[in-house]
C-alpha positions as semicolon CSV with decimal commas, in nm:
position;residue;x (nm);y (nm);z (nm)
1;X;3,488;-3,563;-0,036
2;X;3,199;-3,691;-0,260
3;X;3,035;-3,823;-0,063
4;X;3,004;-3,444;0,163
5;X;2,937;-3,317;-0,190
6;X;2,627;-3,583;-0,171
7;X;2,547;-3,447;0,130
8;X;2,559;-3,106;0,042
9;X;2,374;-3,166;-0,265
10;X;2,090;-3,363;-0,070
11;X;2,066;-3,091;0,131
12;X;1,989;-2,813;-0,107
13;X;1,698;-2,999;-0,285
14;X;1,565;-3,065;0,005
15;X;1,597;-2,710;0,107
16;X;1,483;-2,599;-0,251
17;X;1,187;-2,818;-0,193
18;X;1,062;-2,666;0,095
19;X;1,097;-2,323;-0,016
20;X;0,934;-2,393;-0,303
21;X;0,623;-2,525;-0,137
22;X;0,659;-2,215;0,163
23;X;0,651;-1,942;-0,137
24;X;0,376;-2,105;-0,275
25;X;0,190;-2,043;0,137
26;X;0,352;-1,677;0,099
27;X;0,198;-1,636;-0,231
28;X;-0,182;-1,719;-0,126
29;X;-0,148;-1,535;0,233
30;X;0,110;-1,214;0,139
31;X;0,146;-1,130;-0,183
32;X;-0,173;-1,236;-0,321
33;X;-0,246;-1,039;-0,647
34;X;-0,009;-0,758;-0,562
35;X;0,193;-0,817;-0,887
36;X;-0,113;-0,786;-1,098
37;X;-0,165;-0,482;-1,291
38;X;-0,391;-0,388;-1,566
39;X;-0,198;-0,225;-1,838
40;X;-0,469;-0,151;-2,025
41;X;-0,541;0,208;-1,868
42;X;-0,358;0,492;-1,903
43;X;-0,509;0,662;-1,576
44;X;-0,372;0,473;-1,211
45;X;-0,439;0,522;-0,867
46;X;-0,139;0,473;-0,633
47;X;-0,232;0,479;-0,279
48;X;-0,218;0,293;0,041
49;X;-0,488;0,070;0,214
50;X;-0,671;0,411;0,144
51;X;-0,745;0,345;-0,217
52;X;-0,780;-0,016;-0,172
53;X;-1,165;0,031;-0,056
54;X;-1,164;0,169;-0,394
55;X;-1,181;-0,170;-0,538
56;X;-1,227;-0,212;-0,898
57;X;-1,490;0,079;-0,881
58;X;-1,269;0,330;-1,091
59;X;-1,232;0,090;-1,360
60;X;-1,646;0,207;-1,482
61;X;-1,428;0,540;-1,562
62;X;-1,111;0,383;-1,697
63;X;-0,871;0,430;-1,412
64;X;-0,705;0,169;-1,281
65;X;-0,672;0,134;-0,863
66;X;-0,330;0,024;-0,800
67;X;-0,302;0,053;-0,434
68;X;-0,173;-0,167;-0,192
69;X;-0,186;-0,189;0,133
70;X;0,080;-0,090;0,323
71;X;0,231;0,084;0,015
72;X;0,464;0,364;0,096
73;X;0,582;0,636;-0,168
74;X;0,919;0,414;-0,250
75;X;0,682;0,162;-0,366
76;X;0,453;0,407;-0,537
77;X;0,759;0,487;-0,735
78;X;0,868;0,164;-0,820
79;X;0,511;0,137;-0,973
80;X;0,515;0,468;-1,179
81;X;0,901;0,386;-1,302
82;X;0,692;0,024;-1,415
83;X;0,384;0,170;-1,542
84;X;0,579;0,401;-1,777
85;X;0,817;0,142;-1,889
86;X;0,514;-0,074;-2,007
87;X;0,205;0,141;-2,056
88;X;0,162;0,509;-2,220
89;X;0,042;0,623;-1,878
90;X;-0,141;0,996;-1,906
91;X;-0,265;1,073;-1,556
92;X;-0,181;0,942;-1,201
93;X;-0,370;0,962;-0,830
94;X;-0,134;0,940;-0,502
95;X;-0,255;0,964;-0,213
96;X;-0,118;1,296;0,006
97;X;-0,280;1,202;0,357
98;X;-0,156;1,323;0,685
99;X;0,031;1,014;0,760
100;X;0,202;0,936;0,413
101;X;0,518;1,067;0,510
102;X;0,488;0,873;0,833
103;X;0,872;0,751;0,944
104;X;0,701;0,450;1,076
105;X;0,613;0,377;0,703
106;X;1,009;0,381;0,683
107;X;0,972;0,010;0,766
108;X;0,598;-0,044;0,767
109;X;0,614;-0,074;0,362
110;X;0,605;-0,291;0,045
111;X;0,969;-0,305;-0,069
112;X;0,963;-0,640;-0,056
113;X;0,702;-0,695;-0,267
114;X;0,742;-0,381;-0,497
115;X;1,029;-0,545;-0,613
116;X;0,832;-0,704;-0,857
117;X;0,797;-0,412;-1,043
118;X;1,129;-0,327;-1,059
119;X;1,467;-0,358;-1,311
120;X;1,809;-0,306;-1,294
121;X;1,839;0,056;-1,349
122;X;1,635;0,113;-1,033
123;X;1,922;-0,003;-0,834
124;X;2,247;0,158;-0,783
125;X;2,419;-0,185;-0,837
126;X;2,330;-0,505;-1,021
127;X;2,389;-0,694;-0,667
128;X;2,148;-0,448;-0,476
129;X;1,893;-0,516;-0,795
130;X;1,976;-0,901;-0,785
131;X;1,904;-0,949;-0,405
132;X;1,558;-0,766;-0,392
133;X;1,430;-0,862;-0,690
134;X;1,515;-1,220;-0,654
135;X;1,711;-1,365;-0,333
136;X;1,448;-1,169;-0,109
137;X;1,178;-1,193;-0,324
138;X;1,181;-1,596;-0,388
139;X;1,383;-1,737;-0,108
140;X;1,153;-1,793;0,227
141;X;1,461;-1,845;0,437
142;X;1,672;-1,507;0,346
143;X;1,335;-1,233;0,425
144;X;1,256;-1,168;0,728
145;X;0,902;-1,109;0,679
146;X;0,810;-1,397;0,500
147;X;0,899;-1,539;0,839
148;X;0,636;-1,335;1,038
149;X;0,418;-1,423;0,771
150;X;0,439;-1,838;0,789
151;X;0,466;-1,768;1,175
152;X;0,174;-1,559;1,195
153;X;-0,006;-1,837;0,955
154;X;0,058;-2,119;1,156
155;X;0,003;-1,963;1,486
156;X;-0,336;-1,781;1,384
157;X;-0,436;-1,987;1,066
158;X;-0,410;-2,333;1,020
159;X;-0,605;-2,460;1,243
160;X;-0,844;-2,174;1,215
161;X;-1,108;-2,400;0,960
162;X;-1,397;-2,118;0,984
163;X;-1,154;-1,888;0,797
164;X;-1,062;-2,088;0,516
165;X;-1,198;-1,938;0,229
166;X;-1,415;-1,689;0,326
167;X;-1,333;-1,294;0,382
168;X;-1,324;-1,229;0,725
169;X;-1,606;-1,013;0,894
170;X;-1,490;-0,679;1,082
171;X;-1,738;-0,418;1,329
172;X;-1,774;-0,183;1,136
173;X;-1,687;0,177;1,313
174;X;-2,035;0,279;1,415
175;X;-2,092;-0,061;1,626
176;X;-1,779;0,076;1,872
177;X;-1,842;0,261;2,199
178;X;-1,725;0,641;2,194
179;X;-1,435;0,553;2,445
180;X;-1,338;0,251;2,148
181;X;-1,329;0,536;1,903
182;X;-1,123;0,758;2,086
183;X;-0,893;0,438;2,218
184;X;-0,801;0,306;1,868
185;X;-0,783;0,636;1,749
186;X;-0,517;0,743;1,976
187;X;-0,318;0,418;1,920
188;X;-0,313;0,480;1,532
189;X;-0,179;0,824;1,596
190;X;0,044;0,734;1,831
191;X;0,193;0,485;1,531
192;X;0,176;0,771;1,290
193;X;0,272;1,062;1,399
194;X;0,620;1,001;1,677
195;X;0,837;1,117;1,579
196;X;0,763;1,449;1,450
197;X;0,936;1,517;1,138
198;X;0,863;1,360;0,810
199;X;1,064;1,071;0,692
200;X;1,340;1,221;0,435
201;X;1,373;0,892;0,227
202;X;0,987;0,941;0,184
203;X;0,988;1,330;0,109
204;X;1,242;1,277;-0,141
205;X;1,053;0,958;-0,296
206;X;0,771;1,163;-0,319
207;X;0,996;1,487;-0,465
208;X;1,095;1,218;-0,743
209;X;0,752;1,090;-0,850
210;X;0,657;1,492;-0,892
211;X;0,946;1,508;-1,136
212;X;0,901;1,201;-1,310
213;X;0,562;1,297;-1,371
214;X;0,647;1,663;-1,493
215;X;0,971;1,500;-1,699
216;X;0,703;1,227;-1,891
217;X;0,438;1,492;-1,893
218;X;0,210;1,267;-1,683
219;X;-0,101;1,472;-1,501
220;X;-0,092;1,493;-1,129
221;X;-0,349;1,490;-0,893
222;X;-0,314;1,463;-0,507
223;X;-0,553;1,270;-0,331
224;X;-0,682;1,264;0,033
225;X;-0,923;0,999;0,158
226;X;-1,223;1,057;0,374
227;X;-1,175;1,066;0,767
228;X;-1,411;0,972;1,052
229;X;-1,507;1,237;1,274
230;X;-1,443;1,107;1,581
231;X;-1,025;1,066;1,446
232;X;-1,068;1,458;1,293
233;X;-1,157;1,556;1,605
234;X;-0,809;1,393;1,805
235;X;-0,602;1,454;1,483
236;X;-0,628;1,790;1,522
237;X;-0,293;1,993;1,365
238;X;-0,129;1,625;1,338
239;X;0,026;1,579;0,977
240;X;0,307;1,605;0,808
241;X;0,211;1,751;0,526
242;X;0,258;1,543;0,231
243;X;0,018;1,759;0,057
244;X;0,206;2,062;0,074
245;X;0,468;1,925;-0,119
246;X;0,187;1,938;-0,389
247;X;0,066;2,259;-0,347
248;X;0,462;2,396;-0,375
249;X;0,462;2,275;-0,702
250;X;0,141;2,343;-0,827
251;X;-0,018;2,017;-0,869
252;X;-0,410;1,986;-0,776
253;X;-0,528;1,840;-0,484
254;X;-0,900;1,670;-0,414
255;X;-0,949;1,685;-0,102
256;X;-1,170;1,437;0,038
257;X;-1,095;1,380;0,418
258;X;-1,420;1,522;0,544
259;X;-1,697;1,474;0,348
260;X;-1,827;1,141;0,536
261;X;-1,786;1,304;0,893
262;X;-2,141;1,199;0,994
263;X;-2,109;0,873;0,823
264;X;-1,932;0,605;1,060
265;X;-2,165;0,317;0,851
266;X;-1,912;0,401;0,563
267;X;-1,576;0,307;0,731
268;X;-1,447;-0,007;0,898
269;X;-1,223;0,179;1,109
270;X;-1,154;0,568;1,173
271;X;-0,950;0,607;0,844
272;X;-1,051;0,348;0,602
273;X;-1,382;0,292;0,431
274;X;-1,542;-0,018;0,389
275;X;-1,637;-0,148;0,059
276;X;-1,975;0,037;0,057
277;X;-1,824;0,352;0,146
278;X;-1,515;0,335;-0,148
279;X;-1,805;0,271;-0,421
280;X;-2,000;0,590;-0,292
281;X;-1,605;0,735;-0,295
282;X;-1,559;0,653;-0,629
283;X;-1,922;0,790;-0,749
284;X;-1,799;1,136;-0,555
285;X;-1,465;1,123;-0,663
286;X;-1,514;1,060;-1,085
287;X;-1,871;1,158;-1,112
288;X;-1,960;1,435;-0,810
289;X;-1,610;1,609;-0,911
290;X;-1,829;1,929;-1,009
291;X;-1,965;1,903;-0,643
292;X;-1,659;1,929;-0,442
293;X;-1,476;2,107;-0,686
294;X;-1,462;2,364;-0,393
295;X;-1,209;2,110;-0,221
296;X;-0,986;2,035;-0,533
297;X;-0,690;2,257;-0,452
């Protein structure tokens, strides 16, 4: 028998070991600085890889850009419940785009990383609370996409030198043919919008962060991001209306999607802008408000 418990012991350092040093890969590749906030604001941005061409850009008119990419409204919540447990937060940005109530974002989401933000009451049970927060946040072995992640790393990564340490360079969306356009546009709406009914988890995620915000009297503002033409133009009616959730309860809405139609230069792809194009978004969208304030709903 003691000597199995030797075993057994052995074992688990060993396996300790080695998930020590694979969080420490997850950490650099996956969740990078998506537990850093700035609580020294008391205006946030909460958006998807949307806001995240942002950059720090809002912070020259003391709003903080807390997207993340891949962020879907339960994670959006789990950062306003944070934010107002550790900052007196005034006024809050989400994003209401076409696709935010995606299903696909059902699974295509943060949770596993939002549950850094999160604490017990957020959970309906202290096990529930105990095995996101820390068995699926910290051990490798027990989430599943930490797997794809070190997978993905080795297969694409390691012996990729060129790409250590640098940011990797992406076409922008004006060097693609017309028929590239129209191809990768289809295949992001085909991702977005089948099926067609809004996720419910989502829409009520979303319903909650409208009544936290009214219940801690924090301002809210709706927020859609600028669209390429060529994805307007094969979008056509497709949405499901995330921002009418807004409007049905009275909350203001910039609305941003087309004002870079004619400017592919600005985007990397047909619905995100690059870096250049979220600094001239974030001169438009705190400075230029007076211009557009024909599209703030």
């Amino acid at each position: 028998m003691g000597k199995f418990i030797r075993q057994v012991a052995a074992f688990l350092v060993v396996l300790s070991v080695l998930n020590f040093f694979l969080f420490f890969l997850i950490r650099g590749f996956y969740i990078k600085d998506y537990d850093e906030v700035d609580l020294d604001y008391s205006s946030y941005i909460l958006a998807d890889s949307h806001g995240e061409a942002l950059g720090d850009y809002p912070e020259n008119h003391w709003v903080h850009n807390f997207s993340g990419q891949s962020d879907s409204y339960l994670d959006m919540e789990r950062k306003l419940n944070f934010l107002i447990r550790n900052t007196p937060i005034k006024k809050v940005y989400v994003s209401v785009d076409d696709h935010t109530l995606s299903p696909t974002r059902e699974n295509q989401n943060n949770l596993d990383r939002s549950a850094f933000y999160t604490e017990r009451n957020d959970f309906s049970s202290y096990w529930d609370y105990f095995h996101a927060r820390y068995l699926n946040y910290y051990c490798v072995f027990l989430n599943d996409r930490y797997s794809l992640v070190i997978k993905n790393f080795i297969q694409k990564e390691l012996f990729a030198f060129t790409k250590w340490g640098g940011v990797r360079s992406k076409s922008s969306w004006e060097k693609l043919s017309a028929e590239q356009q129209r191809e990768k546009s289809r295949e992001r709406i085909r991702n977005y919008f089948h099926p067609k009914n809004p996720s419910g988890p989502l829409s009520d995620s979303l319903m909650r962060i409208i009544a936290l915000c009214k219940s801690k009297d924090i301002e809210l503002v709706g927020l859609r991001f600028p669209l390429t033409k060529s994805y307007v133009d094969m979008l056509d009616e497709e949405s499901y209306r995330a921002d009418s959730i807004f409007r049905m309860n009275h909350i203001p809405i910039i609305d941003l999607d087309s004002i870079y139609l004619e400017q592919d230069s600005l985007f990397r792809d047909m619905d995100h802008l690059d870096r250049k194009g979220g600094a001239k978004l974030a001169k438009v969208l705190f400075e230029g408000l007076q211009i557009y304030s024909g599209q703030v709903n």
